[in-house]
mmCIF file with all atom_site columns, C-alpha atoms in Angstrom:
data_model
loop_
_atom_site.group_PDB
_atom_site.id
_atom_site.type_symbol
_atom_site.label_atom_id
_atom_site.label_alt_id
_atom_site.label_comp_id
_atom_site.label_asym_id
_atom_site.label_entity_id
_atom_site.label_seq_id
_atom_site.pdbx_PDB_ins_code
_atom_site.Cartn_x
_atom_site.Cartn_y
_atom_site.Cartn_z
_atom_site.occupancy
_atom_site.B_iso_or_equiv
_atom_site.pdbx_formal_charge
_atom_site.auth_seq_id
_atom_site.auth_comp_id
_atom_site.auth_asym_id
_atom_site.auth_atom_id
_atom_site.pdbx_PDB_model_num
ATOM 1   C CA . UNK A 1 1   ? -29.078 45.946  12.669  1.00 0.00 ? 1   UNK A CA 1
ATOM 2   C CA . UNK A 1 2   ? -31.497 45.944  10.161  1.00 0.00 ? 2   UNK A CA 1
ATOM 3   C CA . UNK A 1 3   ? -33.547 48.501  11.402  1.00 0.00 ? 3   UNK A CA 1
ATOM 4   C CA . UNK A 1 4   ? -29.722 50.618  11.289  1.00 0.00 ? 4   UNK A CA 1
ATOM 5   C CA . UNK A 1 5   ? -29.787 49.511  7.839   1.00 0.00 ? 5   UNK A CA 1
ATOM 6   C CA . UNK A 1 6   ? -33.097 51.148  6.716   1.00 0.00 ? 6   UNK A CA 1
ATOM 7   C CA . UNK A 1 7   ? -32.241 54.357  8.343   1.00 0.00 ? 7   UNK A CA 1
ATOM 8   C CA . UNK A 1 8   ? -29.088 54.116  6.497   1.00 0.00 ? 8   UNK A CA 1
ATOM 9   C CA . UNK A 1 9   ? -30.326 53.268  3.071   1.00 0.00 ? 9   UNK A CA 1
ATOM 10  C CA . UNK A 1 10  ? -33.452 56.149  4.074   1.00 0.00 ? 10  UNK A CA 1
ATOM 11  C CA . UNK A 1 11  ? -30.761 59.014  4.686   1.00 0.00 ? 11  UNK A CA 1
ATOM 12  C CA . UNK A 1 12  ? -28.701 57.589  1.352   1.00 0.00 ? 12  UNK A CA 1
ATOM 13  C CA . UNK A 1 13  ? -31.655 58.012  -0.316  1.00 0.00 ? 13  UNK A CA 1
ATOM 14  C CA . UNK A 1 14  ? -32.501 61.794  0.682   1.00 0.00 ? 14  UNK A CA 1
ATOM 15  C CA . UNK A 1 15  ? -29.027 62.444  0.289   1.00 0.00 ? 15  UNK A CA 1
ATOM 16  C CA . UNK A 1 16  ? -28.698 61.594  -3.836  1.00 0.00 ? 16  UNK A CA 1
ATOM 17  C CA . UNK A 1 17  ? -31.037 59.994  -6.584  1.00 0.00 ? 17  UNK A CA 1
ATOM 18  C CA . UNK A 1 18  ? -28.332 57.924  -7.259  1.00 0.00 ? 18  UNK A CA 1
ATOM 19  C CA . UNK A 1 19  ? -27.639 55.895  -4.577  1.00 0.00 ? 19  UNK A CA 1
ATOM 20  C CA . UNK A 1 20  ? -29.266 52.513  -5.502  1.00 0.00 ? 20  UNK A CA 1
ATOM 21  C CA . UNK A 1 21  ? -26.864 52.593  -8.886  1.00 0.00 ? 21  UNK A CA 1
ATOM 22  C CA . UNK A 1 22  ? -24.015 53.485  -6.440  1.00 0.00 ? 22  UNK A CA 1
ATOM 23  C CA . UNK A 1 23  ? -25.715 50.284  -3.899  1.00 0.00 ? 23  UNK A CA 1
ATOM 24  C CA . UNK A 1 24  ? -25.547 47.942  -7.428  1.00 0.00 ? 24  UNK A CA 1
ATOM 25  C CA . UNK A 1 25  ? -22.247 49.169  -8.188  1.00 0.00 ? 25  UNK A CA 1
ATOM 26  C CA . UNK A 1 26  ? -20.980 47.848  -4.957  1.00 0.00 ? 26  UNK A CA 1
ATOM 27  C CA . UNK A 1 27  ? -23.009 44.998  -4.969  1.00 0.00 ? 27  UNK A CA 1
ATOM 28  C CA . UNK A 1 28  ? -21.154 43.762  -8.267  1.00 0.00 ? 28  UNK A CA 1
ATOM 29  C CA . UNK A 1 29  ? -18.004 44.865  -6.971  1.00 0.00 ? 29  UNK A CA 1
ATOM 30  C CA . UNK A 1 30  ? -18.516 43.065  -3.765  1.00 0.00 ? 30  UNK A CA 1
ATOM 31  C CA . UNK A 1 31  ? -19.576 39.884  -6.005  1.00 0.00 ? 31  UNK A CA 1
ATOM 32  C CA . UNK A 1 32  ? -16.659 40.586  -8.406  1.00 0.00 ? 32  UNK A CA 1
ATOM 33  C CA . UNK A 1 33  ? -14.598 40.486  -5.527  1.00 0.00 ? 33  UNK A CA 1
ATOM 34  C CA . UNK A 1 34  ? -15.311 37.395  -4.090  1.00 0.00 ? 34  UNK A CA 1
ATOM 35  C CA . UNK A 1 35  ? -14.738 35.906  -7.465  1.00 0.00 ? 35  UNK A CA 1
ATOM 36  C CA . UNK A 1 36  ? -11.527 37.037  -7.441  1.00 0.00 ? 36  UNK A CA 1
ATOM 37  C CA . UNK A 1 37  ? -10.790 35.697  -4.654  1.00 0.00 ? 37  UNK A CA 1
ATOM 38  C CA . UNK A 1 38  ? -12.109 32.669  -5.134  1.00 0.00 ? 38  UNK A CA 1
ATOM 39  C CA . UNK A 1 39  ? -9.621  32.132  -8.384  1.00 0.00 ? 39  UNK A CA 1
ATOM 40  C CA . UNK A 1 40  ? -6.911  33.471  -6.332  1.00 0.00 ? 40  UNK A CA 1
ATOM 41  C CA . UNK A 1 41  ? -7.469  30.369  -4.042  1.00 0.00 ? 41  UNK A CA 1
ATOM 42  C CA . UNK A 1 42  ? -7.721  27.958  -6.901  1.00 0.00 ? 42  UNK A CA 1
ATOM 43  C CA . UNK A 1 43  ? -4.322  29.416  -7.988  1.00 0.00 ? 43  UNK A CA 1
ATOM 44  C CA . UNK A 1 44  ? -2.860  28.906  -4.834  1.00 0.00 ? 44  UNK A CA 1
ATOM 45  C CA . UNK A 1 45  ? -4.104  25.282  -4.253  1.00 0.00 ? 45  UNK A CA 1
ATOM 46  C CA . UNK A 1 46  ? -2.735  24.458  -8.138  1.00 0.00 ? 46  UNK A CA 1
ATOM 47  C CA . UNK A 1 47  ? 0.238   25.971  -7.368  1.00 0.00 ? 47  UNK A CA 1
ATOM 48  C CA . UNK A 1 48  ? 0.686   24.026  -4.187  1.00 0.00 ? 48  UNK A CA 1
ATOM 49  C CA . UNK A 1 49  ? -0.493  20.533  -5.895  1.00 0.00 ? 49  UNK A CA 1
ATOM 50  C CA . UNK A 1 50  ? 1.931   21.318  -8.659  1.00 0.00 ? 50  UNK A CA 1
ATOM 51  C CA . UNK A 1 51  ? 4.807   22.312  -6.301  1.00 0.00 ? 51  UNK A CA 1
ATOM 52  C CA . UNK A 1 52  ? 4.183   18.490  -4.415  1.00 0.00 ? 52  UNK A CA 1
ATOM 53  C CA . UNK A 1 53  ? 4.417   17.287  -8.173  1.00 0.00 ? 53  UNK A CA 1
ATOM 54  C CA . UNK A 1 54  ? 7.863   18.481  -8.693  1.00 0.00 ? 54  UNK A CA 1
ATOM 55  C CA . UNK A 1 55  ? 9.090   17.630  -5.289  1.00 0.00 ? 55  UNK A CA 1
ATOM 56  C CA . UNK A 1 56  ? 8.034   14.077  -5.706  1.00 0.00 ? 56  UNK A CA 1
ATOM 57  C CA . UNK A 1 57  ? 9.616   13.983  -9.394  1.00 0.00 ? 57  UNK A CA 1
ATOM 58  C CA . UNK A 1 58  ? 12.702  15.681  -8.118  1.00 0.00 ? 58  UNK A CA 1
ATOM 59  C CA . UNK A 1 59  ? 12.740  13.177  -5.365  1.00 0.00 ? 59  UNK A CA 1
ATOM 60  C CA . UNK A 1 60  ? 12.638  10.501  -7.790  1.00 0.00 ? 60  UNK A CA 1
ATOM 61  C CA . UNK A 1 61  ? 15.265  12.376  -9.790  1.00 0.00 ? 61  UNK A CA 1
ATOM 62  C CA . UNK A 1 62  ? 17.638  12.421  -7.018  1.00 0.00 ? 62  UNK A CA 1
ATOM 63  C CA . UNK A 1 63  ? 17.524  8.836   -6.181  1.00 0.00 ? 63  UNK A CA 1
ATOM 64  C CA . UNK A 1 64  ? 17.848  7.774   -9.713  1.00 0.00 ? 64  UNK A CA 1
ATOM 65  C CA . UNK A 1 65  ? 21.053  9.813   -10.006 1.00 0.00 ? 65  UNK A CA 1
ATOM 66  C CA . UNK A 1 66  ? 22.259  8.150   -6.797  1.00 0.00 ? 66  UNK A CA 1
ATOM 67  C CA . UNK A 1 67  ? 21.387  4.841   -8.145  1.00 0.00 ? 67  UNK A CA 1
ATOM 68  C CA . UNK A 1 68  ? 23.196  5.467   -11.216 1.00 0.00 ? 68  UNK A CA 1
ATOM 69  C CA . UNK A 1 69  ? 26.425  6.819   -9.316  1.00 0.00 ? 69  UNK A CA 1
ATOM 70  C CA . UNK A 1 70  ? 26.633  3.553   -7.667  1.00 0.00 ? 70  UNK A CA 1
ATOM 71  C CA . UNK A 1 71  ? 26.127  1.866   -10.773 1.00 0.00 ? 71  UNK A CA 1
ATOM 72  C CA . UNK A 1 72  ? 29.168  3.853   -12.446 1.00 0.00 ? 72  UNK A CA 1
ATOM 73  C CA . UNK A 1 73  ? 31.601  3.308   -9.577  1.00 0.00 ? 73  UNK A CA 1
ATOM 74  C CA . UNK A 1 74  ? 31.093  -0.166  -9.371  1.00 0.00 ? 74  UNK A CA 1
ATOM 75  C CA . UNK A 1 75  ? 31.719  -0.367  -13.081 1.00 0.00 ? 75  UNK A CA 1
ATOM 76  C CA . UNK A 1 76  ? 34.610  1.762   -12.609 1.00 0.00 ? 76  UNK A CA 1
ATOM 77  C CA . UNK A 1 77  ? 36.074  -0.871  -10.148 1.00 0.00 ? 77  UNK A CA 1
ATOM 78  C CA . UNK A 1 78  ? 35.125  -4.007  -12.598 1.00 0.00 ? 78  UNK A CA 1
ATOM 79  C CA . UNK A 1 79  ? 37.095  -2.172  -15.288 1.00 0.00 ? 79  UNK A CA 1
ATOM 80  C CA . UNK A 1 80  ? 40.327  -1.330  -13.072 1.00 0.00 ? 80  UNK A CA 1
ATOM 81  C CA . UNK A 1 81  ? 40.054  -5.200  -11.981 1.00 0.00 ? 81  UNK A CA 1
ATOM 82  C CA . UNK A 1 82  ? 40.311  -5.817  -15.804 1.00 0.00 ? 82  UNK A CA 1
ATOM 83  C CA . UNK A 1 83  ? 43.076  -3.549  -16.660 1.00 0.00 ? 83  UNK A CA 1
ATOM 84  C CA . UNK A 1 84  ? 44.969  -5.134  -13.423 1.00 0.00 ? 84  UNK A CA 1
ATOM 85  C CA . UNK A 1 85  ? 44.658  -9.007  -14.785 1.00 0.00 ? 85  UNK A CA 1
ATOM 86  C CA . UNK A 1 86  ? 47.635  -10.812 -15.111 1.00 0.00 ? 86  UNK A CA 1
ATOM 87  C CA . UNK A 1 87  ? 46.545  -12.014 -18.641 1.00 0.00 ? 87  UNK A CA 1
ATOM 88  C CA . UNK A 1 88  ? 49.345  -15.251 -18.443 1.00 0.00 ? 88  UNK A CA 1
ATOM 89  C CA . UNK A 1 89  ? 48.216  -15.992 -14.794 1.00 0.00 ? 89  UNK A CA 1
ATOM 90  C CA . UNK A 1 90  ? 44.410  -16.571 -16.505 1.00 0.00 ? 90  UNK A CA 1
ATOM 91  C CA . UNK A 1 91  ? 45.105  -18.233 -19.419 1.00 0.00 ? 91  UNK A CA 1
ATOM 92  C CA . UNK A 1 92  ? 47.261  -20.605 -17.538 1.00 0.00 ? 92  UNK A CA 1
ATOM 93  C CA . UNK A 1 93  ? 44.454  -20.745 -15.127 1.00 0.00 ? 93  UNK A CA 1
ATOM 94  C CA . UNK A 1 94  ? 41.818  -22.053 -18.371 1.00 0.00 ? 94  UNK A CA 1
ATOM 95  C CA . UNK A 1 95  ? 44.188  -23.968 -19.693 1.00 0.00 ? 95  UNK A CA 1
ATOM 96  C CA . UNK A 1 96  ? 43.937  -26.150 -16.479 1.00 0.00 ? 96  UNK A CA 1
ATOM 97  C CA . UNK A 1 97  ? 40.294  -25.819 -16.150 1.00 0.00 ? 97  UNK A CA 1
ATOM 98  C CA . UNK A 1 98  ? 39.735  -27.051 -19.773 1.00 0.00 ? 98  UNK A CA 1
ATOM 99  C CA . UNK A 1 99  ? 42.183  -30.078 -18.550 1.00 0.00 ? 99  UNK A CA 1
ATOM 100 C CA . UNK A 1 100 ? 40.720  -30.669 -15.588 1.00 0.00 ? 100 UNK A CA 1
ATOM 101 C CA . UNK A 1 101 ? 37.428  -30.945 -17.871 1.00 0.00 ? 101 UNK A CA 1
ATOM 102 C CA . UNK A 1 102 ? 38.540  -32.846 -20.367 1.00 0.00 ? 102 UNK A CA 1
ATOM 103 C CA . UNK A 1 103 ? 39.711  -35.625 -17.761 1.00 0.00 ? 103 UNK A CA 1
ATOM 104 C CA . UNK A 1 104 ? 36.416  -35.340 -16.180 1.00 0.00 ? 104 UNK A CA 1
ATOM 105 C CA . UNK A 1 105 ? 34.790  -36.325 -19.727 1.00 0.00 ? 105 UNK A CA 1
ATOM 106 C CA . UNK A 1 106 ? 36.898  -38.783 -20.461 1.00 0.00 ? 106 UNK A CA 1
ATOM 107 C CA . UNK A 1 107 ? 36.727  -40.519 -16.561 1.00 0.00 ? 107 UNK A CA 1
ATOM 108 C CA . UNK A 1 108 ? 32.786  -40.329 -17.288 1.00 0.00 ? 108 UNK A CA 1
ATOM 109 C CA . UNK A 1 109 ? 32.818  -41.913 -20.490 1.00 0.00 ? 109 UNK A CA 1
ATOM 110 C CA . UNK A 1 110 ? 35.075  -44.609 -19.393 1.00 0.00 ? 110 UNK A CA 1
ATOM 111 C CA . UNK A 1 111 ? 33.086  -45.098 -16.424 1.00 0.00 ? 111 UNK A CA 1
ATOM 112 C CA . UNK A 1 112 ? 29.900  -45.452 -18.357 1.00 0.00 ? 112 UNK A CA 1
ATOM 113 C CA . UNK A 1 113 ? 30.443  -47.577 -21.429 1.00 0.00 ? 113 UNK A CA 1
ATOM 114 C CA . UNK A 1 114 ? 31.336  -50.361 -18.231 1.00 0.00 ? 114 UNK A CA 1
ATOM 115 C CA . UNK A 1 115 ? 28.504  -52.802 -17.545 1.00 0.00 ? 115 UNK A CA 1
ATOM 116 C CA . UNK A 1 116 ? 27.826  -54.197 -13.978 1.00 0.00 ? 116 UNK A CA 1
ATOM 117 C CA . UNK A 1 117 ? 29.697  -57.255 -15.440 1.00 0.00 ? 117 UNK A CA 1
ATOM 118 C CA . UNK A 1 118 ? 32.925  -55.313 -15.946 1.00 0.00 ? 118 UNK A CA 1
ATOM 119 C CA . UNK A 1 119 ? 32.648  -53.838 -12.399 1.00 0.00 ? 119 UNK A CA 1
ATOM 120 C CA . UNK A 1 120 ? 32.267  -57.730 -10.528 1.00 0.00 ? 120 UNK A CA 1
ATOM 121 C CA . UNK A 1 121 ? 34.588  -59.485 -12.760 1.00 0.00 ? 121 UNK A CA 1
#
């Protein structure tokens, strides 16, 4: 092959006095081109690292939203419980805890201001 390429570069030669400009030129195209390429393929491998960067944020996106629905409905539901309340039917319902309470407090303090005296006797 290289002796195909002398023969070639010999009959280029006979053919025009400008043929080793012509062989640069195509030598820095050739270079050129393989530069370009090169950045082409640094554009596509940004691209695709920036394209996993959104899918992952959209990811996390998506399951906040879904997090947040739930959130919402079950706040939705604690306010509709609210609304529902019998208001009487609860404050009767602390009024008795609050006596049931207050007879626990008292039964304690009766039950300690005794002495083991009081308790045998």
């Amino acid at each position: 092959t290289q002796k195909g390429m002398r023969d070639t570069d010999a009959k280029l030669k006979a053919l025009d006095p400008n043929t080793l400009a012509v062989k640069e030129t195509i030598s820095q195209n050739a270079l050129n081109n393989k530069d370009i390429s090169l950045r082409i393929t640094d554009a596509f491998e940004h691209f695709a690292t920036k394209r996993a960067e959104v899918s992952a944020s959209s990811r996390r996106a998506q399951d906040a939203e879904e997090k947040n629905m739930d959130i919402l409905v079950n706040l939705e539901k604690d306010i509709a419980d609210i609304e529902d309340a019998d208001l009487a039917s609860i404050l009767t319902r602390i009024e008795m805890l609050m006596t049931q309470k207050e007879a626990a407090q008292a039964t304690f303090t009766r039950i300690t201001s005794k002495s083991l005296f009081d308790f045998l006797g």
